[in-house]
Amino acid sequence: MIGAGAGLSTSAGLTYSGERFTKTFGDFQAKYGIQDMYSGGFHPFETLEEYWAWWSRHIMVNRYERAPGPVYDALLKLVEGKDHFVLTTNVDHQFQLAGFDKKRLFYTQGDYGLWQCTRPCHQGTYDNETVVRRMWAEQRDMRVPSELVPHCPRCGRPMTMNLRSDDTFVQDEGWYAAARRYEDFVRRHKDCAVLYLELGVGMNTPGIIKYNFWRQVRQNRKAKYVCINQGQSCAPREIEKQSLCMDADIGAILSEL
């Protein structure tokens, strides 16, 4: 069981600040003083055309382009031929881009590749790749053409990202199907020798992966818990003898393995 947080993608080179940010968003940085991709996603842009100029760039470099480092490829090689499942709070879908089986993935917090109604008026999501690629290619002066601004096909309200930030997050049919596959994997392996491999999970939403893994390992004496995370690698005393914690770069460890 793989639990993946933001630190995994950071190790793969998907950094949200520094040179990578400046290269993609230098004009937004100059105009608004935005210093990183994360905070920019919450900026109150003046128009929807500008809002989608920002987000189309963000989606392109973090969802439709593969991470520059080979971290996900190395992880896939480690689990090939083994019964495995991925529980992740990441929304960049780098697992799929690396070749992981979609049916072995549960993205709990959304997907950069999906839109939803801002209200939302219904529990549906919409693939955005075709329009985002046009936004990326056709935007000028930090604005996309007005005809590319997405609106809900049912109520006409503006669309927004399918990302869990408040109680408007849409959990569509695909989300529930993935949740059921995850629950089935846990059920089938609850008394087996399972490795819970936690990679780059911080304390932003620890209940989804970290506390969840600790609880499952505590309940199964055959289970092992491995945590690789720079600066945040730990385990509770109750599972100390079943745990291995490494304060290290994920990519470096996976390449050595």
PDB file of C-alpha atoms in Angstrom:
ATOM      1  CA  MET A   1       0.000   0.000   0.000  1.00  0.00           C
ATOM      2  CA  ILE A   2       1.574   3.250  -1.177  1.00  0.00           C
ATOM      3  CA  GLY A   3       0.577   6.517   0.482  1.00  0.00           C
ATOM      4  CA  ALA A   4       1.788   9.499  -1.535  1.00  0.00           C
ATOM      5  CA  GLY A   5       1.859  13.149  -0.566  1.00  0.00           C
ATOM      6  CA  ALA A   6       3.206  16.345  -2.095  1.00  0.00           C
ATOM      7  CA  GLY A   7       6.773  15.462  -1.110  1.00  0.00           C
ATOM      8  CA  LEU A   8       6.824  12.682  -3.703  1.00  0.00           C
ATOM      9  CA  SER A   9       6.114  15.051  -6.589  1.00  0.00           C
ATOM     10  CA  THR A  10       8.545  17.595  -5.148  1.00  0.00           C
ATOM     11  CA  SER A  11      11.251  14.941  -5.188  1.00  0.00           C
ATOM     12  CA  ALA A  12      10.347  14.253  -8.824  1.00  0.00           C
ATOM     13  CA  GLY A  13      10.976  17.913  -9.681  1.00  0.00           C
ATOM     14  CA  LEU A  14       7.446  19.363  -9.562  1.00  0.00           C
ATOM     15  CA  THR A  15       8.467  22.286  -7.384  1.00  0.00           C
ATOM     16  CA  TYR A  16       6.006  25.140  -6.923  1.00  0.00           C
ATOM     17  CA  SER A  17       8.506  27.939  -6.350  1.00  0.00           C
ATOM     18  CA  GLY A  18      11.930  29.099  -7.464  1.00  0.00           C
ATOM     19  CA  GLU A  19      13.147  28.903 -11.054  1.00  0.00           C
ATOM     20  CA  ARG A  20      10.333  26.628 -12.231  1.00  0.00           C
ATOM     21  CA  PHE A  21       7.722  29.084 -10.948  1.00  0.00           C
ATOM     22  CA  THR A  22       9.447  32.150 -12.371  1.00  0.00           C
ATOM     23  CA  LYS A  23       9.837  30.520 -15.789  1.00  0.00           C
ATOM     24  CA  THR A  24       6.102  29.826 -16.080  1.00  0.00           C
ATOM     25  CA  PHE A  25       4.565  32.697 -14.094  1.00  0.00           C
ATOM     26  CA  GLY A  26       7.081  35.531 -14.262  1.00  0.00           C
ATOM     27  CA  ASP A  27       4.502  37.971 -15.625  1.00  0.00           C
ATOM     28  CA  PHE A  28       2.017  37.161 -12.845  1.00  0.00           C
ATOM     29  CA  GLN A  29       4.816  37.517 -10.310  1.00  0.00           C
ATOM     30  CA  ALA A  30       5.710  40.955 -11.674  1.00  0.00           C
ATOM     31  CA  LYS A  31       2.109  42.209 -11.732  1.00  0.00           C
ATOM     32  CA  TYR A  32       0.752  40.772  -8.483  1.00  0.00           C
ATOM     33  CA  GLY A  33       3.798  39.853  -6.414  1.00  0.00           C
ATOM     34  CA  ILE A  34       2.796  36.172  -6.339  1.00  0.00           C
ATOM     35  CA  GLN A  35       5.755  34.090  -5.146  1.00  0.00           C
ATOM     36  CA  ASP A  36       4.701  30.473  -5.737  1.00  0.00           C
ATOM     37  CA  MET A  37       2.162  28.338  -7.584  1.00  0.00           C
ATOM     38  CA  TYR A  38       0.267  27.278  -4.481  1.00  0.00           C
ATOM     39  CA  SER A  39      -0.578  30.780  -3.224  1.00  0.00           C
ATOM     40  CA  GLY A  40      -1.310  31.937  -6.760  1.00  0.00           C
ATOM     41  CA  GLY A  41      -4.174  29.487  -6.976  1.00  0.00           C
ATOM     42  CA  PHE A  42      -6.012  31.509  -4.308  1.00  0.00           C
ATOM     43  CA  HIS A  43      -5.362  34.949  -5.825  1.00  0.00           C
ATOM     44  CA  PRO A  44      -8.513  37.020  -6.605  1.00  0.00           C
ATOM     45  CA  PHE A  45      -7.799  37.690 -10.266  1.00  0.00           C
ATOM     46  CA  GLU A  46      -9.597  40.611 -11.888  1.00  0.00           C
ATOM     47  CA  THR A  47     -11.310  38.634 -14.663  1.00  0.00           C
ATOM     48  CA  LEU A  48     -12.137  35.027 -15.542  1.00  0.00           C
ATOM     49  CA  GLU A  49      -9.946  35.420 -18.621  1.00  0.00           C
ATOM     50  CA  GLU A  50      -6.968  36.147 -16.352  1.00  0.00           C
ATOM     51  CA  TYR A  51      -7.974  33.470 -13.856  1.00  0.00           C
ATOM     52  CA  TRP A  52      -7.910  30.813 -16.567  1.00  0.00           C
ATOM     53  CA  ALA A  53      -4.671  32.107 -18.022  1.00  0.00           C
ATOM     54  CA  TRP A  54      -3.132  31.352 -14.635  1.00  0.00           C
ATOM     55  CA  TRP A  55      -4.818  27.998 -14.165  1.00  0.00           C
ATOM     56  CA  SER A  56      -4.251  26.723 -17.695  1.00  0.00           C
ATOM     57  CA  ARG A  57      -0.518  27.238 -17.226  1.00  0.00           C
ATOM     58  CA  HIS A  58      -0.643  25.603 -13.816  1.00  0.00           C
ATOM     59  CA  ILE A  59      -2.544  22.608 -15.174  1.00  0.00           C
ATOM     60  CA  MET A  60      -0.269  22.177 -18.176  1.00  0.00           C
ATOM     61  CA  VAL A  61       3.024  22.100 -16.278  1.00  0.00           C
ATOM     62  CA  ASN A  62       1.728  20.065 -13.329  1.00  0.00           C
ATOM     63  CA  ARG A  63      -0.812  17.683 -14.916  1.00  0.00           C
ATOM     64  CA  TYR A  64      -0.212  17.147 -18.628  1.00  0.00           C
ATOM     65  CA  GLU A  65       3.595  17.334 -18.575  1.00  0.00           C
ATOM     66  CA  ARG A  66       5.527  14.539 -16.883  1.00  0.00           C
ATOM     67  CA  ALA A  67       7.697  15.304 -13.869  1.00  0.00           C
ATOM     68  CA  PRO A  68      11.311  15.893 -14.908  1.00  0.00           C
ATOM     69  CA  GLY A  69      12.753  13.397 -12.411  1.00  0.00           C
ATOM     70  CA  PRO A  70      12.470   9.576 -12.672  1.00  0.00           C
ATOM     71  CA  VAL A  71      10.973   9.097  -9.197  1.00  0.00           C
ATOM     72  CA  TYR A  72       7.596   7.762 -10.319  1.00  0.00           C
ATOM     73  CA  ASP A  73       9.252   5.422 -12.820  1.00  0.00           C
ATOM     74  CA  ALA A  74      11.503   4.027 -10.098  1.00  0.00           C
ATOM     75  CA  LEU A  75       8.512   3.473  -7.828  1.00  0.00           C
ATOM     76  CA  LEU A  76       6.613   1.658 -10.578  1.00  0.00           C
ATOM     77  CA  LYS A  77       9.548  -0.717 -11.124  1.00  0.00           C
ATOM     78  CA  LEU A  78       9.550  -1.562  -7.408  1.00  0.00           C
ATOM     79  CA  VAL A  79       5.897  -2.629  -7.338  1.00  0.00           C
ATOM     80  CA  GLU A  80       5.581  -4.317 -10.732  1.00  0.00           C
ATOM     81  CA  GLY A  81       4.424  -7.891 -10.258  1.00  0.00           C
ATOM     82  CA  LYS A  82       3.203  -7.174  -6.724  1.00  0.00           C
ATOM     83  CA  ASP A  83      -0.374  -6.671  -5.585  1.00  0.00           C
ATOM     84  CA  HIS A  84      -0.370  -2.956  -4.795  1.00  0.00           C
ATOM     85  CA  PHE A  85      -2.595   0.086  -4.422  1.00  0.00           C
ATOM     86  CA  VAL A  86      -1.919   3.838  -4.266  1.00  0.00           C
ATOM     87  CA  LEU A  87      -3.723   6.225  -1.914  1.00  0.00           C
ATOM     88  CA  THR A  88      -2.707   9.805  -2.640  1.00  0.00           C
ATOM     89  CA  THR A  89      -3.590  13.387  -1.823  1.00  0.00           C
ATOM     90  CA  ASN A  90      -1.719  14.582  -4.928  1.00  0.00           C
ATOM     91  CA  VAL A  91      -3.803  15.934  -7.802  1.00  0.00           C
ATOM     92  CA  ASP A  92      -1.200  15.943 -10.584  1.00  0.00           C
ATOM     93  CA  HIS A  93      -1.834  12.369 -11.834  1.00  0.00           C
ATOM     94  CA  GLN A  94       1.870  11.667 -12.228  1.00  0.00           C
ATOM     95  CA  PHE A  95       1.165   8.050 -11.290  1.00  0.00           C
ATOM     96  CA  GLN A  96      -0.875   7.547 -14.441  1.00  0.00           C
ATOM     97  CA  LEU A  97       1.627   9.414 -16.587  1.00  0.00           C
ATOM     98  CA  ALA A  98       4.306   7.021 -15.318  1.00  0.00           C
ATOM     99  CA  GLY A  99       2.225   3.989 -16.274  1.00  0.00           C
ATOM    100  CA  PHE A 100       0.487   2.949 -13.042  1.00  0.00           C
ATOM    101  CA  ASP A 101      -2.795   1.102 -13.553  1.00  0.00           C
ATOM    102  CA  LYS A 102      -5.667   3.572 -13.109  1.00  0.00           C
ATOM    103  CA  LYS A 103      -7.668   0.955 -11.219  1.00  0.00           C
ATOM    104  CA  ARG A 104      -4.969   0.830  -8.537  1.00  0.00           C
ATOM    105  CA  LEU A 105      -5.155   4.565  -7.776  1.00  0.00           C
ATOM    106  CA  PHE A 106      -7.351   6.625  -5.462  1.00  0.00           C
ATOM    107  CA  TYR A 107      -6.913  10.390  -5.793  1.00  0.00           C
ATOM    108  CA  THR A 108      -8.803  11.582  -2.736  1.00  0.00           C
ATOM    109  CA  GLN A 109      -8.442  15.344  -3.189  1.00  0.00           C
ATOM    110  CA  GLY A 110      -9.353  15.853  -6.839  1.00  0.00           C
ATOM    111  CA  ASP A 111      -7.654  16.178 -10.197  1.00  0.00           C
ATOM    112  CA  TYR A 112      -6.065  19.087 -12.044  1.00  0.00           C
ATOM    113  CA  GLY A 113      -7.511  17.507 -15.182  1.00  0.00           C
ATOM    114  CA  LEU A 114     -11.148  17.950 -14.145  1.00  0.00           C
ATOM    115  CA  TRP A 115     -13.534  20.871 -13.848  1.00  0.00           C
ATOM    116  CA  GLN A 116     -16.780  21.159 -11.914  1.00  0.00           C
ATOM    117  CA  CYS A 117     -19.568  23.680 -11.463  1.00  0.00           C
ATOM    118  CA  THR A 118     -18.700  26.387  -8.930  1.00  0.00           C
ATOM    119  CA  ARG A 119     -22.012  25.987  -7.113  1.00  0.00           C
ATOM    120  CA  PRO A 120     -22.072  22.957  -7.748  1.00  0.00           C
ATOM    121  CA  CYS A 121     -25.510  22.320  -9.241  1.00  0.00           C
ATOM    122  CA  HIS A 122     -24.767  18.617  -9.817  1.00  0.00           C
ATOM    123  CA  GLN A 123     -22.166  16.004  -8.871  1.00  0.00           C
ATOM    124  CA  GLY A 124     -20.438  15.773 -12.235  1.00  0.00           C
ATOM    125  CA  THR A 125     -16.907  16.580 -13.441  1.00  0.00           C
ATOM    126  CA  TYR A 126     -15.565  17.375 -16.897  1.00  0.00           C
ATOM    127  CA  ASP A 127     -12.256  16.570 -18.590  1.00  0.00           C
ATOM    128  CA  ASN A 128     -10.411  19.790 -19.378  1.00  0.00           C
ATOM    129  CA  GLU A 129      -7.409  18.717 -21.467  1.00  0.00           C
ATOM    130  CA  THR A 130      -8.596  19.887 -24.888  1.00  0.00           C
ATOM    131  CA  VAL A 131      -9.664  23.339 -23.694  1.00  0.00           C
ATOM    132  CA  VAL A 132      -6.657  23.782 -21.405  1.00  0.00           C
ATOM    133  CA  ARG A 133      -4.285  23.093 -24.277  1.00  0.00           C
ATOM    134  CA  ARG A 134      -6.065  25.754 -26.309  1.00  0.00           C
ATOM    135  CA  MET A 135      -5.895  28.189 -23.385  1.00  0.00           C
ATOM    136  CA  TRP A 136      -2.182  27.499 -23.093  1.00  0.00           C
ATOM    137  CA  ALA A 137      -1.593  28.147 -26.792  1.00  0.00           C
ATOM    138  CA  GLU A 138      -3.955  31.055 -27.396  1.00  0.00           C
ATOM    139  CA  GLN A 139      -3.594  33.248 -24.289  1.00  0.00           C
ATOM    140  CA  ARG A 140      -2.128  36.716 -24.745  1.00  0.00           C
ATOM    141  CA  ASP A 141      -1.196  39.369 -22.167  1.00  0.00           C
ATOM    142  CA  MET A 142      -2.129  37.048 -19.275  1.00  0.00           C
ATOM    143  CA  ARG A 143      -5.648  36.457 -20.622  1.00  0.00           C
ATOM    144  CA  VAL A 144      -7.342  33.612 -22.451  1.00  0.00           C
ATOM    145  CA  PRO A 145      -9.905  34.324 -25.196  1.00  0.00           C
ATOM    146  CA  SER A 146     -13.339  34.914 -23.643  1.00  0.00           C
ATOM    147  CA  GLU A 147     -14.893  32.102 -25.679  1.00  0.00           C
ATOM    148  CA  LEU A 148     -12.623  29.603 -23.894  1.00  0.00           C
ATOM    149  CA  VAL A 149     -13.830  30.508 -20.382  1.00  0.00           C
ATOM    150  CA  PRO A 150     -15.675  27.362 -19.224  1.00  0.00           C
ATOM    151  CA  HIS A 151     -19.249  27.451 -17.947  1.00  0.00           C
ATOM    152  CA  CYS A 152     -21.396  24.726 -16.436  1.00  0.00           C
ATOM    153  CA  PRO A 153     -23.401  22.999 -19.187  1.00  0.00           C
ATOM    154  CA  ARG A 154     -26.416  22.702 -16.856  1.00  0.00           C
ATOM    155  CA  CYS A 155     -26.739  26.030 -15.017  1.00  0.00           C
ATOM    156  CA  GLY A 156     -24.365  28.301 -16.917  1.00  0.00           C
ATOM    157  CA  ARG A 157     -22.299  29.310 -13.896  1.00  0.00           C
ATOM    158  CA  PRO A 158     -18.516  29.513 -14.290  1.00  0.00           C
ATOM    159  CA  MET A 159     -16.631  26.255 -13.882  1.00  0.00           C
ATOM    160  CA  THR A 160     -13.865  25.800 -11.316  1.00  0.00           C
ATOM    161  CA  MET A 161     -11.169  23.271 -10.500  1.00  0.00           C
ATOM    162  CA  ASN A 162     -12.157  19.893  -9.065  1.00  0.00           C
ATOM    163  CA  LEU A 163      -9.932  20.320  -6.006  1.00  0.00           C
ATOM    164  CA  ARG A 164     -10.942  19.775  -2.390  1.00  0.00           C
ATOM    165  CA  SER A 165     -10.717  23.169  -0.699  1.00  0.00           C
ATOM    166  CA  ASP A 166     -14.208  23.506   0.816  1.00  0.00           C
ATOM    167  CA  ASP A 167     -17.607  21.786   0.939  1.00  0.00           C
ATOM    168  CA  THR A 168     -18.290  22.439  -2.761  1.00  0.00           C
ATOM    169  CA  PHE A 169     -15.849  19.710  -3.853  1.00  0.00           C
ATOM    170  CA  VAL A 170     -17.546  17.239  -6.203  1.00  0.00           C
ATOM    171  CA  GLN A 171     -17.014  13.541  -5.557  1.00  0.00           C
ATOM    172  CA  ASP A 172     -18.157  12.087  -8.866  1.00  0.00           C
ATOM    173  CA  GLU A 173     -18.816   8.479  -9.903  1.00  0.00           C
ATOM    174  CA  GLY A 174     -15.129   7.934 -10.661  1.00  0.00           C
ATOM    175  CA  TRP A 175     -14.174   9.117  -7.173  1.00  0.00           C
ATOM    176  CA  TYR A 176     -16.566   6.691  -5.497  1.00  0.00           C
ATOM    177  CA  ALA A 177     -15.479   3.807  -7.734  1.00  0.00           C
ATOM    178  CA  ALA A 178     -11.840   4.407  -6.739  1.00  0.00           C
ATOM    179  CA  ALA A 179     -12.845   4.621  -3.071  1.00  0.00           C
ATOM    180  CA  ARG A 180     -14.547   1.237  -3.322  1.00  0.00           C
ATOM    181  CA  ARG A 181     -11.476  -0.332  -4.938  1.00  0.00           C
ATOM    182  CA  TYR A 182      -9.305   1.073  -2.152  1.00  0.00           C
ATOM    183  CA  GLU A 183     -11.638  -0.259   0.541  1.00  0.00           C
ATOM    184  CA  ASP A 184     -11.654  -3.661  -1.173  1.00  0.00           C
ATOM    185  CA  PHE A 185      -7.839  -3.758  -1.217  1.00  0.00           C
ATOM    186  CA  VAL A 186      -7.732  -2.977   2.515  1.00  0.00           C
ATOM    187  CA  ARG A 187     -10.365  -5.625   3.267  1.00  0.00           C
ATOM    188  CA  ARG A 188      -8.597  -8.331   1.279  1.00  0.00           C
ATOM    189  CA  HIS A 189      -5.249  -7.682   2.945  1.00  0.00           C
ATOM    190  CA  LYS A 190      -6.199  -6.807   6.512  1.00  0.00           C
ATOM    191  CA  ASP A 191      -4.564  -9.965   7.949  1.00  0.00           C
ATOM    192  CA  CYS A 192      -1.733 -10.270   5.398  1.00  0.00           C
ATOM    193  CA  ALA A 193       1.913  -9.225   5.417  1.00  0.00           C
ATOM    194  CA  VAL A 194       1.475  -5.728   3.997  1.00  0.00           C
ATOM    195  CA  LEU A 195       4.064  -3.000   3.523  1.00  0.00           C
ATOM    196  CA  TYR A 196       2.593   0.459   4.119  1.00  0.00           C
ATOM    197  CA  LEU A 197       4.978   2.701   2.186  1.00  0.00           C
ATOM    198  CA  GLU A 198       4.401   6.377   2.995  1.00  0.00           C
ATOM    199  CA  LEU A 199       6.161   8.845   0.695  1.00  0.00           C
ATOM    200  CA  GLY A 200       6.285  12.594   1.244  1.00  0.00           C
ATOM    201  CA  VAL A 201       3.162  12.913   3.378  1.00  0.00           C
ATOM    202  CA  GLY A 202       3.085  15.995   5.605  1.00  0.00           C
ATOM    203  CA  MET A 203       0.714  17.200   8.306  1.00  0.00           C
ATOM    204  CA  ASN A 204      -1.687  19.173   6.100  1.00  0.00           C
ATOM    205  CA  THR A 205      -4.258  16.356   5.941  1.00  0.00           C
ATOM    206  CA  PRO A 206      -2.670  13.579   8.034  1.00  0.00           C
ATOM    207  CA  GLY A 207      -5.933  11.712   8.581  1.00  0.00           C
ATOM    208  CA  ILE A 208      -6.143  10.565   4.970  1.00  0.00           C
ATOM    209  CA  ILE A 209      -2.845   8.673   4.786  1.00  0.00           C
ATOM    210  CA  LYS A 210      -0.552   9.014   7.799  1.00  0.00           C
ATOM    211  CA  TYR A 211      -2.928   8.362  10.712  1.00  0.00           C
ATOM    212  CA  ASN A 212      -4.785   5.872   8.540  1.00  0.00           C
ATOM    213  CA  PHE A 213      -1.589   3.862   7.906  1.00  0.00           C
ATOM    214  CA  TRP A 214      -0.572   3.998  11.579  1.00  0.00           C
ATOM    215  CA  ARG A 215      -3.951   2.613  12.577  1.00  0.00           C
ATOM    216  CA  GLN A 216      -3.876  -0.198  10.027  1.00  0.00           C
ATOM    217  CA  VAL A 217      -0.351  -1.247  11.013  1.00  0.00           C
ATOM    218  CA  ARG A 218      -1.315  -1.193  14.695  1.00  0.00           C
ATOM    219  CA  GLN A 219      -4.194  -3.567  13.928  1.00  0.00           C
ATOM    220  CA  ASN A 220      -2.052  -6.013  11.932  1.00  0.00           C
ATOM    221  CA  ARG A 221       1.089  -7.487  13.507  1.00  0.00           C
ATOM    222  CA  LYS A 222       2.211  -8.793  10.104  1.00  0.00           C
ATOM    223  CA  ALA A 223       2.243  -5.294   8.620  1.00  0.00           C
ATOM    224  CA  LYS A 224       5.270  -3.012   8.256  1.00  0.00           C
ATOM    225  CA  TYR A 225       5.335   0.775   8.017  1.00  0.00           C
ATOM    226  CA  VAL A 226       8.030   2.615   6.054  1.00  0.00           C
ATOM    227  CA  CYS A 227       8.077   6.400   5.958  1.00  0.00           C
ATOM    228  CA  ILE A 228      10.424   8.379   3.688  1.00  0.00           C
ATOM    229  CA  ASN A 229      10.155  12.129   4.134  1.00  0.00           C
ATOM    230  CA  GLN A 230      12.659  14.922   4.613  1.00  0.00           C
ATOM    231  CA  GLY A 231      12.082  16.570   7.976  1.00  0.00           C
ATOM    232  CA  GLN A 232       8.816  14.781   8.775  1.00  0.00           C
ATOM    233  CA  SER A 233       9.666  11.098   9.157  1.00  0.00           C
ATOM    234  CA  CYS A 234       8.272   9.537  12.333  1.00  0.00           C
ATOM    235  CA  ALA A 235       6.051   6.814  13.772  1.00  0.00           C
ATOM    236  CA  PRO A 236       4.226   6.398  17.084  1.00  0.00           C
ATOM    237  CA  ARG A 237       5.636   4.161  19.818  1.00  0.00           C
ATOM    238  CA  GLU A 238       2.775   1.697  19.402  1.00  0.00           C
ATOM    239  CA  ILE A 239       4.156   0.568  16.011  1.00  0.00           C
ATOM    240  CA  GLU A 240       7.836   1.359  16.586  1.00  0.00           C
ATOM    241  CA  LYS A 241       8.967  -2.257  16.150  1.00  0.00           C
ATOM    242  CA  GLN A 242       7.074  -2.501  12.875  1.00  0.00           C
ATOM    243  CA  SER A 243       8.403   0.765  11.461  1.00  0.00           C
ATOM    244  CA  LEU A 244      11.325   2.174   9.513  1.00  0.00           C
ATOM    245  CA  CYS A 245      11.541   5.953   9.186  1.00  0.00           C
ATOM    246  CA  MET A 246      14.002   7.698   6.863  1.00  0.00           C
ATOM    247  CA  ASP A 247      14.674  11.425   6.848  1.00  0.00           C
ATOM    248  CA  ALA A 248      15.881  11.477   3.255  1.00  0.00           C
ATOM    249  CA  ASP A 249      15.098  12.407  -0.322  1.00  0.00           C
ATOM    250  CA  ILE A 250      12.555   9.974  -1.745  1.00  0.00           C
ATOM    251  CA  GLY A 251      14.108   9.859  -5.184  1.00  0.00           C
ATOM    252  CA  ALA A 252      17.538   9.036  -3.796  1.00  0.00           C
ATOM    253  CA  ILE A 253      16.192   6.155  -1.717  1.00  0.00           C
ATOM    254  CA  LEU A 254      14.114   4.703  -4.551  1.00  0.00           C
ATOM    255  CA  SER A 255      17.040   4.840  -6.961  1.00  0.00           C
ATOM    256  CA  GLU A 256      19.214   2.958  -4.468  1.00  0.00           C
ATOM    257  CA  LEU A 257      16.534   0.298  -4.058  1.00  0.00           C
TER     258      LEU A 257
END
